[in-house]
PDB file of C-alpha atoms and ligand atoms in Angstrom:
ATOM      1  CA  MET M   1      50.853 -42.681 -19.307  1.00 52.00           C
ATOM      2  CA  ASN M   2      52.264 -39.231 -20.375  1.00 71.00           C
ATOM      3  CA  GLN M   3      49.531 -36.952 -21.345  1.00 85.00           C
ATOM      4  CA  ARG M   4      50.449 -33.996 -24.017  1.00 84.00           C
ATOM      5  CA  ASP M   5      50.070 -30.828 -22.559  1.00 94.00           C
ATOM      6  CA  CYS M   6      50.005 -31.684 -18.802  1.00 98.00           C
ATOM      7  CA  ILE M   7      52.020 -29.393 -16.371  1.00 98.00           C
ATOM      8  CA  PHE M   8      52.680 -32.351 -14.129  1.00 98.00           C
ATOM      9  CA  CYS M   9      53.136 -35.127 -16.047  1.00 98.00           C
ATOM     10  CA  GLY M  10      55.771 -32.689 -18.230  1.00 98.00           C
ATOM     11  CA  ILE M  11      57.003 -32.059 -14.649  1.00 98.00           C
ATOM     12  CA  SER M  12      56.991 -35.909 -13.756  1.00 98.00           C
ATOM     13  CA  GLN M  13      59.204 -35.673 -17.110  1.00 96.00           C
ATOM     14  CA  GLY M  14      61.817 -33.309 -16.082  1.00 96.00           C
ATOM     15  CA  GLU M  15      60.338 -31.242 -19.445  1.00 97.00           C
ATOM     16  CA  ILE M  16      59.073 -28.644 -17.142  1.00 97.00           C
ATOM     17  CA  THR M  17      61.246 -27.067 -13.959  1.00 97.00           C
ATOM     18  CA  SER M  18      59.838 -27.622 -10.568  1.00 97.00           C
ATOM     19  CA  ASN M  19      60.928 -27.499  -6.506  1.00 98.00           C
ATOM     20  CA  LYS M  20      60.860 -30.952  -6.084  1.00 98.00           C
ATOM     21  CA  ILE M  21      61.185 -32.146  -2.628  1.00 98.00           C
ATOM     22  CA  PHE M  22      60.566 -35.289  -2.517  1.00 98.00           C
ATOM     23  CA  GLU M  23      60.543 -38.492  -5.489  1.00 98.00           C
ATOM     24  CA  ASP M  24      59.870 -42.099  -5.467  1.00 98.00           C
ATOM     25  CA  ASP M  25      58.735 -44.787  -8.353  1.00 98.00           C
ATOM     26  CA  GLN M  26      55.439 -43.346  -8.282  1.00 98.00           C
ATOM     27  CA  ALA M  27      54.898 -40.372  -6.936  1.00 98.00           C
ATOM     28  CA  PHE M  28      56.886 -36.713  -6.267  1.00 98.00           C
ATOM     29  CA  ALA M  29      55.847 -33.904  -4.764  1.00 98.00           C
ATOM     30  CA  ILE M  30      56.702 -30.177  -5.277  1.00 98.00           C
ATOM     31  CA  LEU M  31      56.308 -26.950  -3.762  1.00 98.00           C
ATOM     32  CA  ASP M  32      53.676 -24.920  -5.285  1.00 98.00           C
ATOM     33  CA  ILE M  33      54.057 -22.385  -7.532  1.00 98.00           C
ATOM     34  CA  SER M  34      51.361 -20.014  -6.061  1.00 98.00           C
ATOM     35  CA  PRO M  35      51.360 -21.212  -2.460  1.00 98.00           C
ATOM     36  CA  LYS M  36      48.270 -20.479  -0.551  1.00 97.00           C
ATOM     37  CA  ALA M  37      49.566 -20.906   2.699  1.00 98.00           C
ATOM     38  CA  PRO M  38      53.108 -20.613   4.459  1.00 98.00           C
ATOM     39  CA  GLU M  39      53.721 -24.195   3.465  1.00 98.00           C
ATOM     40  CA  HIS M  40      52.154 -25.422   0.459  1.00 98.00           C
ATOM     41  CA  VAL M  41      53.035 -28.904  -1.143  1.00 98.00           C
ATOM     42  CA  LEU M  42      51.332 -30.772  -4.073  1.00 99.00           C
ATOM     43  CA  VAL M  43      51.796 -34.344  -4.380  1.00 99.00           C
ATOM     44  CA  ILE M  44      51.073 -36.128  -7.917  1.00 98.00           C
ATOM     45  CA  PRO M  45      51.279 -39.510  -8.811  1.00 98.00           C
ATOM     46  CA  HIS M  46      53.609 -40.182 -11.954  1.00 98.00           C
ATOM     47  CA  ILE M  47      51.360 -41.373 -13.737  1.00 98.00           C
ATOM     48  CA  HIS M  48      48.450 -39.566 -15.697  1.00 98.00           C
ATOM     49  CA  VAL M  49      45.233 -39.667 -13.328  1.00 97.00           C
ATOM     50  CA  GLY M  50      43.070 -37.747 -15.005  1.00 96.00           C
ATOM     51  CA  ASP M  51      40.035 -38.023 -11.976  1.00 94.00           C
ATOM     52  CA  LEU M  52      38.715 -40.721  -9.395  1.00 95.00           C
ATOM     53  CA  ILE M  53      35.559 -40.821 -10.844  1.00 94.00           C
ATOM     54  CA  ASN M  54      37.252 -43.210 -13.957  1.00 92.00           C
ATOM     55  CA  ALA M  55      39.780 -43.925 -12.574  1.00 96.00           C
ATOM     56  CA  SER M  56      41.351 -47.765 -13.359  1.00 97.00           C
ATOM     57  CA  LEU M  57      43.076 -49.733 -10.576  1.00 98.00           C
ATOM     58  CA  PRO M  58      46.636 -48.727 -11.422  1.00 97.00           C
ATOM     59  CA  GLU M  59      45.672 -45.028 -11.310  1.00 98.00           C
ATOM     60  CA  PHE M  60      43.707 -45.738  -7.844  1.00 98.00           C
ATOM     61  CA  GLN M  61      46.976 -47.285  -6.224  1.00 98.00           C
ATOM     62  CA  ALA M  62      48.897 -44.703  -7.724  1.00 98.00           C
ATOM     63  CA  ALA M  63      45.972 -42.216  -5.665  1.00 98.00           C
ATOM     64  CA  ARG M  64      46.360 -44.172  -2.880  1.00 98.00           C
ATOM     65  CA  HIS M  65      50.076 -43.655  -2.521  1.00 98.00           C
ATOM     66  CA  CYS M  66      49.966 -40.273  -2.464  1.00 98.00           C
ATOM     67  CA  PHE M  67      47.792 -40.211   0.749  1.00 98.00           C
ATOM     68  CA  GLU M  68      50.322 -42.815   2.298  1.00 98.00           C
ATOM     69  CA  ILE M  69      53.290 -40.710   1.831  1.00 98.00           C
ATOM     70  CA  ALA M  70      51.817 -37.204   2.394  1.00 98.00           C
ATOM     71  CA  PRO M  71      52.028 -37.314   6.268  1.00 98.00           C
ATOM     72  CA  GLN M  72      55.866 -38.258   6.225  1.00 98.00           C
ATOM     73  CA  ILE M  73      56.174 -35.174   3.405  1.00 98.00           C
ATOM     74  CA  ALA M  74      54.004 -33.330   5.646  1.00 98.00           C
ATOM     75  CA  LYS M  75      56.542 -34.348   8.567  1.00 98.00           C
ATOM     76  CA  SER M  76      59.629 -33.274   6.917  1.00 98.00           C
ATOM     77  CA  ARG M  77      58.319 -29.920   6.078  1.00 98.00           C
ATOM     78  CA  GLY M  78      58.174 -29.026  10.221  1.00 98.00           C
ATOM     79  CA  LEU M  79      54.071 -29.914   9.898  1.00 98.00           C
ATOM     80  CA  GLY M  80      54.240 -32.747  11.990  1.00 94.00           C
ATOM     81  CA  LEU M  81      53.222 -31.308  15.306  1.00 95.00           C
ATOM     82  CA  SER M  82      50.974 -28.302  14.296  1.00 97.00           C
ATOM     83  CA  GLY M  83      48.842 -30.127  11.922  1.00 98.00           C
ATOM     84  CA  TYR M  84      48.026 -29.702   8.053  1.00 98.00           C
ATOM     85  CA  ARG M  85      45.197 -29.785   5.565  1.00 98.00           C
ATOM     86  CA  LEU M  86      44.653 -32.714   2.821  1.00 98.00           C
ATOM     87  CA  VAL M  87      42.703 -31.268   0.206  1.00 97.00           C
ATOM     88  CA  THR M  88      41.939 -32.673  -3.462  1.00 98.00           C
ATOM     89  CA  ASN M  89      39.672 -30.974  -6.152  1.00 97.00           C
ATOM     90  CA  GLN M  90      37.449 -32.032  -8.647  1.00 97.00           C
ATOM     91  CA  GLY M  91      36.266 -30.203 -11.621  1.00 95.00           C
ATOM     92  CA  ALA M  92      34.787 -27.541 -12.565  1.00 95.00           C
ATOM     93  CA  ASP M  93      32.578 -26.165  -9.394  1.00 96.00           C
ATOM     94  CA  SER M  94      35.844 -26.886  -7.220  1.00 96.00           C
ATOM     95  CA  GLY M  95      38.098 -24.697  -9.004  1.00 96.00           C
ATOM     96  CA  GLN M  96      40.419 -27.169  -9.973  1.00 97.00           C
ATOM     97  CA  GLU M  97      43.264 -25.867 -12.484  1.00 97.00           C
ATOM     98  CA  VAL M  98      45.073 -28.957 -13.366  1.00 98.00           C
ATOM     99  CA  PRO M  99      43.769 -31.871 -14.446  1.00 97.00           C
ATOM    100  CA  HIS M 100      46.045 -34.794 -12.931  1.00 98.00           C
ATOM    101  CA  PHE M 101      45.111 -35.988  -9.735  1.00 98.00           C
ATOM    102  CA  HIS M 102      46.963 -34.444  -7.125  1.00 98.00           C
ATOM    103  CA  LEU M 103      47.214 -33.675  -3.017  1.00 98.00           C
ATOM    104  CA  HIS M 104      47.585 -30.042  -1.669  1.00 98.00           C
ATOM    105  CA  ILE M 105      48.531 -30.185   1.650  1.00 98.00           C
ATOM    106  CA  LEU M 106      47.989 -26.865   3.520  1.00 98.00           C
ATOM    107  CA  GLY M 107      49.958 -25.776   6.622  1.00 98.00           C
ATOM    108  CA  GLY M 108      52.333 -23.358   8.563  1.00 98.00           C
ATOM    109  CA  ARG M 109      49.165 -21.133   9.791  1.00 97.00           C
ATOM    110  CA  LYS M 110      45.565 -21.208  10.906  1.00 97.00           C
ATOM    111  CA  LEU M 111      43.758 -22.404   8.544  1.00 97.00           C
ATOM    112  CA  GLN M 112      40.191 -20.977   7.976  1.00 94.00           C
ATOM    113  CA  GLY M 113      37.455 -22.946   7.894  1.00 91.00           C
ATOM    114  CA  MET M 114      36.092 -24.764   4.320  1.00 88.00           C
ATOM    115  CA  GLY M 115      33.661 -23.462   2.240  1.00 77.00           C
TER     116      GLY M 115
HETATM  117  P1  AMP X   1      44.206 -27.556  -8.235  1.00 67.02           P
HETATM  118  O1  AMP X   1      43.418 -26.270  -8.707  1.00 67.02           O
HETATM  119  O2  AMP X   1      43.852 -28.286  -7.390  1.00 67.02           O
HETATM  120  O3  AMP X   1      44.163 -28.326  -9.600  1.00 67.02           O
HETATM  121  O4  AMP X   1      45.553 -26.680  -8.502  1.00 67.02           O
HETATM  122  C1  AMP X   1      46.473 -26.663  -9.145  1.00 67.02           C
HETATM  123  C2  AMP X   1      47.889 -26.285  -8.382  1.00 67.02           C
HETATM  124  O5  AMP X   1      49.073 -25.818  -9.098  1.00 67.02           O
HETATM  125  C3  AMP X   1      47.593 -24.517  -7.900  1.00 67.02           C
HETATM  126  O6  AMP X   1      47.557 -24.256  -6.614  1.00 67.02           O
HETATM  127  C4  AMP X   1      48.371 -24.211  -8.674  1.00 67.02           C
HETATM  128  O7  AMP X   1      48.858 -22.824  -8.440  1.00 67.02           O
HETATM  129  C5  AMP X   1      49.581 -25.159  -9.016  1.00 67.02           C
HETATM  130  N1  AMP X   1      50.690 -25.408 -10.207  1.00 67.02           N
HETATM  131  C6  AMP X   1      50.671 -25.006 -11.737  1.00 67.02           C
HETATM  132  N2  AMP X   1      51.532 -25.041 -12.634  1.00 67.02           N
HETATM  133  C7  AMP X   1      52.304 -24.855 -11.201  1.00 67.02           C
HETATM  134  C8  AMP X   1      53.688 -25.573 -11.434  1.00 67.02           C
HETATM  135  N3  AMP X   1      54.450 -25.472 -12.119  1.00 67.02           N
HETATM  136  N4  AMP X   1      54.467 -25.745 -10.618  1.00 67.02           N
HETATM  137  C9  AMP X   1      53.508 -25.707  -9.155  1.00 67.02           C
HETATM  138  N5  AMP X   1      52.808 -25.535  -8.698  1.00 67.02           N
HETATM  139  C10 AMP X   1      52.341 -25.106 -10.140  1.00 67.02           C
HETATM  140 ZN1   ZN X   2      49.589 -35.584 -16.540  1.00 67.02          ZN
END
């Protein structure tokens, strides 16, 4: 399931270093290298999920797991009471940079409206 030249597959395999703050058998969480908020965490499935439009059942399950663990990861970063935003980008119009499904957890300050 490892995709050549995919940054997040490389991090999953330990080939690319990262600031990993959580890991289990299905997913891991790292600090974003270019944070857009005081807290900016990425929750990423180990398997390469290219997108959810053409996803297989195992890929959907891996993505679902990311949603399941995100609240506890947010809480572990101190965002349990103050709140946070979950974002997932899909495709060119969203500005998606890395074509391996992931959730952004953003928080630590009052966030701007969506746009
Ligand atoms: P997206 O635009 O939704 O694909 O988000 C990709 C995110 O990955 C961006 O916020 C980048 O700053 C972040 N990113 C890219 N490379 C790395 C890396 N090596 N370690 C941590 N975060 C990264
Ligand atoms: Zn990948």
